[in-house]
Amino acid sequence: MHTIPVENQPSFRVGVLGASGYSGRELCALILGHPQLTLAFATAHSQKGSTLRVKAAGRVHEVPLIGPDEADLAGADLVFAALPHGASAEWVARVIAAGTRVVDLSSDLRPGHGGVVHELPAGVPQDAPYGLPELFRDALRGARVVANPGCYATSVLVALAPLARAGLIAPGATVSIAAASGVSGAGVTPKFEYLFAEVTENYRAYGVGNSHRHLFEMRDTMSRLGADCDLLFTPHLLPVDRGILSTITVPLSRPLTDALEPFRAAYANEPFVELTTGLPALADVQHRNVVRIGAVLPTGMRQPTLLVFSAIDNLVKGAAGQAVQNANLMLGLDEAAGLMR
Amino acid sequence: MHTIPVENQPSFRVGVLGASGYSGRELCALILGHPQLTLAFATAHSQKGSTLRVKAAGRVHEVPLIGPDEADLAGADLVFAALPHGASAEWVARVIAAGTRVVDLSSDLRPGHGGVVHELPAGVPQDAPYGLPELFRDALRGARVVANPGCYATSVLVALAPLARAGLIAPGATVSIAAASGVSGAGVTPKFEYLFAEVTENYRAYGVGNSHRHLFEMRDTMSRLGADCDLLFTPHLLPVDRGILSTITVPLSRPLTDALEPFRAAYANEPFVELTTGLPALADVQHRNVVRIGAVLPTGMRQPTLLVFSAIDNLVKGAAGQAVQNANLMLGLDEAAGLMR
Amino acid sequence: MHTIPVENQPSFRVGVLGASGYSGRELCALILGHPQLTLAFATAHSQKGSTLRVKAAGRVHEVPLIGPDEADLAGADLVFAALPHGASAEWVARVIAAGTRVVDLSSDLRPGHGGVVHELPAGVPQDAPYGLPELFRDALRGARVVANPGCYATSVLVALAPLARAGLIAPGATVSIAAASGVSGAGVTPKFEYLFAEVTENYRAYGVGNSHRHLFEMRDTMSRLGADCDLLFTPHLLPVDRGILSTITVPLSRPLTDALEPFRAAYANEPFVELTTGLPALADVQHRNVVRIGAVLPTGMRQPTLLVFSAIDNLVKGAAGQAVQNANLMLGLDEAAGLMR
Amino acid sequence: MHTIPVENQPSFRVGVLGASGYSGRELCALILGHPQLTLAFATAHSQKGSTLRVKAAGRVHEVPLIGPDEADLAGADLVFAALPHGASAEWVARVIAAGTRVVDLSSDLRPGHGGVVHELPAGVPQDAPYGLPELFRDALRGARVVANPGCYATSVLVALAPLARAGLIAPGATVSIAAASGVSGAGVTPKFEYLFAEVTENYRAYGVGNSHRHLFEMRDTMSRLGADCDLLFTPHLLPVDRGILSTITVPLSRPLTDALEPFRAAYANEPFVELTTGLPALADVQHRNVVRIGAVLPTGMRQPTLLVFSAIDNLVKGAAGQAVQNANLMLGLDEAAGLMR
């Protein structure tokens, strides 16, 4: 293991707002295992006073949970806001007012705002950098506020960006995305439909007909990347804990002979994008901060078409891992620090 | 429960070739619970001499397994051939030669022959009726040889047929099918990739790029139904035992205002097609001989598009249940006999 | 299939209080598939006005849910109370006051009352027959009130009763029971610990140290059967939907040479007890109203010991199926009516 | 994270015989992530020439597999033999003959030899140190040959040793162990009973009646620790990938007032034993090299009894992790090196 030499390196104090959710827990684990970050506080409104059991660096840590109002926002170098959509923007405003950097994991600050028309609180930027380092790294270095992308959006946009930028997507065409996610994406709030007995041995679509919150940031970003296409996004619920696989049908503007070629060119030096000549599986990416991409040119098609498969761990590259990757960029650290476990 | 009055009804002796596979077991269970069928024999080449434990009608039955050469083909009224692709046609020929009706569950006799170019043995019809009763019932009544459809093909074709027949599929367009199946579809032969530890918490595509065996019967049948479209079929492996959900993107030739309308018209009187205004889930169809269909008109699309969801139990409506449904038609029984458990 | 001739047979109207729970749903399915029972009403306090989707007899039924106060208790021949422990006794009293038979699935009326010291409401018998037909059938025929046993208790007591009655349990010894249950036993109320992501790939004990509610009815019944032993009962939570397997270590009062002998003698004519010379698995009993028992005489022990394995479906023989079996006895029907699916 | 300073530390070359099994893969992952070990070779008889995909230190490594005869045994500082029981001893002899240290993960060299009466090959010690560092650390430091314990034995013996050494187990009594394991314990050889469809939603005992291979090393070690008791060991197969939970009923020689007291005294300074006042779950220990122990004093017992729960990851503390722990001791490294991931 090539561990990062940590002597004489700067160290930063970071806090987590909303530590009891699945993303919040994963954030705590990553921070506790990060050589240059220290966990300053972890808040959980409804569980304050209790402790959170976090496995990191070979040990079980008992992290005390405090109420959000008790958090010393100004005393931290950076705060991760892992709060519910809608409730997050207000806390982002407070962190900004305290003069502290913030990575927001909700959809509140993302392009399209998750489809919700709302006024952001005073002080919160309308155009916070969108935290997909593989696409927009320059805007993230040293940034003070970053909107961490949605999990589905991460898997889809990292897969589609090279095609969009190369003009490979047929103009006016429909890009059809059938994605499937593990249940941890639905969060820790107990609901009947996420009980074990309802999910095991089951599988179904949900949020269909282009109604899912993540569609908005996908559309906005695709336009920004120069693509003129319609997205049809259909998520499904898998009987697994973690992981997203997006299966994407892309009508091409011109035939390709090598399905992976656009991705090789774009991601040659990306530490967190893996290309495979096979097909990515959830087991390849679980607990890792990567997007794993495979691609196939189907036979027997009149319309030149590329089939792209993109797998991530929804809690790591789809949430907490990417948030730490963004924090590393914001704080001037090695982008991969704490993420090569 | 509206049980079928069974007095004074004809009763038939049926045999199962290949009873130790998952489809063969399910056939035995359905036959043992069927009011007018008697299990004449069950063969299993490699397990002859042992018994098969089958749960049916509230009891555990011990079915003796014999070698296929010991089976009295002429003494049966109908034989189900649940043998491996490639090996089945020869046995179908023997059953035909014995003067006995046969339902073949392999791809050997299906339209397109599963993509395999081969000579069928003498006596085996080149154009056996394709056993999708909801589409081709007339050809199945009283038939002596029937090709039972593939599981994926059943889920896809029952969903697409009303659209094809109504001219609703945009000419020349790509119909993109992202389907997901439980592991029982892969059969009982032990392989590393189907071990529990390899499948649990995992999900991946396979047979991509239009290479799956079932594509051929889908394409052939779509042409026969009058559709001029390309199919892009992408199967995935789910960490569940039973069930297939096909998520189908259909570019429309004209806009629709009611997503379910084409299906209501076509399937008003079908006992084994269920329409839902919601979304079909695997749990809705497991252990039942139905195709459950939902449909949605997505928003924000320049190309009018219909999203269709089609769920089946791959071992029931996708194999053994449909085979019994076909046998009922072939033998002049109530089509639903033994299938309303 | 030996279907029960249903012509000229009496038919009864039955209601379900608490139909939205897992036991309540299973009851509705069994009633809808029962040749001599009609579902008079199904109540669900918090979901009244909605419908419950129930799969039975090959169809999906939409059962309207009413509030419990709307139920015509007097108009039913028998009511199943599938209500939470503690809340049930009051409703049992109302059903009794309405002159209607009742099967109570809670622990309120069971021997030991689930360990809760409470006064039963007026009119509710202190000693309702305990609905384990295999042990106490005579008391159940024609009974007006029956306490349906707990799921764990059913699996354990059917396994231990023949040993207790034959004096085979070493006096004063500890009978150690390690049992494991699927998650449906925990009910439909959403709780964090029963979310899919918390249960999948996990396994743990709970309710340890003899604190589980079902222990009380086990102890009381063992005494009644003449055994003088201590029970040590340790339940575990399995990542499965349905099923209980109890692994029971029994110190014997005298050596045995045939592990199954005591069970063969006791259960020769029981339709719902299966003995196996192998080991019972959950898959053998799911969706069936049976107790499946295996037994082994371990080697290398100074103390003669019998190891007994007992498997049931917690929602069928452990709850709704047994309740219907009891109802059949109470109403003078064939004990197996509606249970041989 | 308290990373181990690695500068100026010795580094060793280690090889893996049998790298394609689940333990072998885990060994490769641990070695690739270990700061002082280098993977010299990885063999797999039937897959030589192919590569093994191993996730370690944030990356996917492609490990070339060679045939065992190609391995440079003399060029390695230590070899892990992760070969099938019965086939391993011969290879251990070859490694010893090459002058190289060896950790054998099979049962061949363990106390009792897995119940198999066999002659060990020349040069293989009859009494190789048994690699349970928490019990027998002194014999392992600097050792040249170590027999790595079985997974079940590890979970049971670490739980029972403090009771045995303190004389707390009632003389002549039966210690009853109901253990449950994930499927990875059964290995990678494809067998019908370990197919996903056979395991999901299922649970059953196996190897019952004291017939399991690991019982022999448990019995032998318990005697060595001074206990005079009979073990009754009953393993079960869980529908999970990884993890073992042993639920152990211990008749005590004298009453205890604090269930965890014996363990606190024994394991105060053990980095790889965790005590919990709650109940250990598989999720607490997966992917970690720990034994997690909980204990309860049940109420209502005439015989003073302790209920002990012991959880491990069968592939880590139950196999590869413990093997690395032993290798660290044999090579004079920090015992925890490479194990605090």
Coordinates of C-alpha atoms in Angstrom, one line a residue, chain A residues 23 83-86 104-116 130 132 147-158 160 175 177 179-187 194 206-223 230-236 243-246 248 312-320 322, chain B residues 299:
Chain A
S23 CA -24.1 9.3 3.6
L83 CA -29.1 16.9 5.3
P84 CA -32.4 16.3 3.6
H85 CA -33.2 18.0 0.4
G86 CA -35.0 21.3 1.2
D104 CA -23.6 20.3 0.3
L105 CA -24.7 16.7 -0.4
S106 CA -28.4 17.7 -1.0
S107 CA -29.9 18.7 -4.3
D108 CA -30.6 22.2 -3.0
L109 CA -27.6 23.9 -4.6
R110 CA -27.2 21.7 -7.7
P111 CA -28.0 22.8 -11.2
G112 CA -31.8 22.6 -11.6
H113 CA -32.2 22.5 -7.8
G114 CA -33.7 19.0 -8.0
G115 CA -36.6 20.3 -9.9
V116 CA -37.8 22.4 -7.0
Y130 CA -21.0 21.3 -9.3
L132 CA -17.9 16.3 -10.4
A147 CA -22.8 21.2 -4.7
N148 CA -22.1 17.5 -4.4
P149 CA -23.8 15.6 -7.3
G150 CA -26.6 13.1 -7.0
C151 CA -25.6 9.4 -7.1
Y152 CA -27.5 8.6 -10.3
A153 CA -26.2 11.8 -11.9
T154 CA -22.6 10.9 -11.1
S155 CA -23.0 7.5 -12.7
V156 CA -24.7 8.9 -15.8
L157 CA -22.7 12.1 -16.4
V158 CA -19.3 10.5 -16.0
L160 CA -22.0 10.5 -21.0
V175 CA -30.6 8.9 -24.6
I177 CA -31.1 5.4 -19.2
A179 CA -30.6 2.6 -13.8
A180 CA -30.8 0.4 -10.8
S181 CA -29.8 1.3 -7.2
G182 CA -29.3 -0.4 -3.9
V183 CA -31.7 0.5 -1.1
S184 CA -29.2 2.6 0.9
G185 CA -29.9 5.3 -1.6
A186 CA -33.3 5.7 0.0
G187 CA -31.9 6.7 3.3
Y194 CA -37.8 -0.4 2.3
Y206 CA -39.9 3.9 -9.4
G207 CA -39.7 7.6 -10.1
V208 CA -40.5 6.9 -13.8
G209 CA -41.5 9.1 -16.6
N210 CA -38.7 11.6 -16.0
S211 CA -39.9 12.5 -12.5
H212 CA -36.7 11.8 -10.6
R213 CA -34.9 14.6 -8.8
H214 CA -31.5 13.8 -10.3
L215 CA -32.8 14.3 -13.9
F216 CA -32.6 18.0 -13.6
E217 CA -28.9 18.2 -12.8
M218 CA -28.3 15.6 -15.6
R219 CA -30.2 17.7 -18.2
D220 CA -28.5 20.9 -17.2
T221 CA -25.1 19.4 -17.2
M222 CA -25.6 17.7 -20.6
S223 CA -26.6 21.0 -22.1
D230 CA -33.4 14.2 -24.6
L231 CA -32.8 12.1 -21.5
L232 CA -35.2 9.4 -20.5
F233 CA -34.3 8.3 -17.0
T234 CA -35.8 5.3 -15.4
P235 CA -34.5 4.2 -11.9
H236 CA -35.2 0.8 -10.4
G243 CA -24.4 0.3 -5.7
I244 CA -25.8 1.8 -8.8
L245 CA -25.5 0.4 -12.4
S246 CA -26.7 2.7 -15.2
I248 CA -27.4 3.8 -21.2
I312 CA -20.6 3.2 -8.7
D313 CA -21.1 2.8 -5.0
N314 CA -23.9 5.2 -4.4
L315 CA -22.6 6.1 -0.9
V316 CA -19.0 6.5 -2.0
K317 CA -18.4 8.0 -5.5
G318 CA -22.2 8.7 -5.4
A319 CA -22.1 10.7 -2.1
A320 CA -19.5 10.7 0.7
Q322 CA -17.0 12.3 -3.9
Chain B
T299 CA -42.5 14.1 -19.9

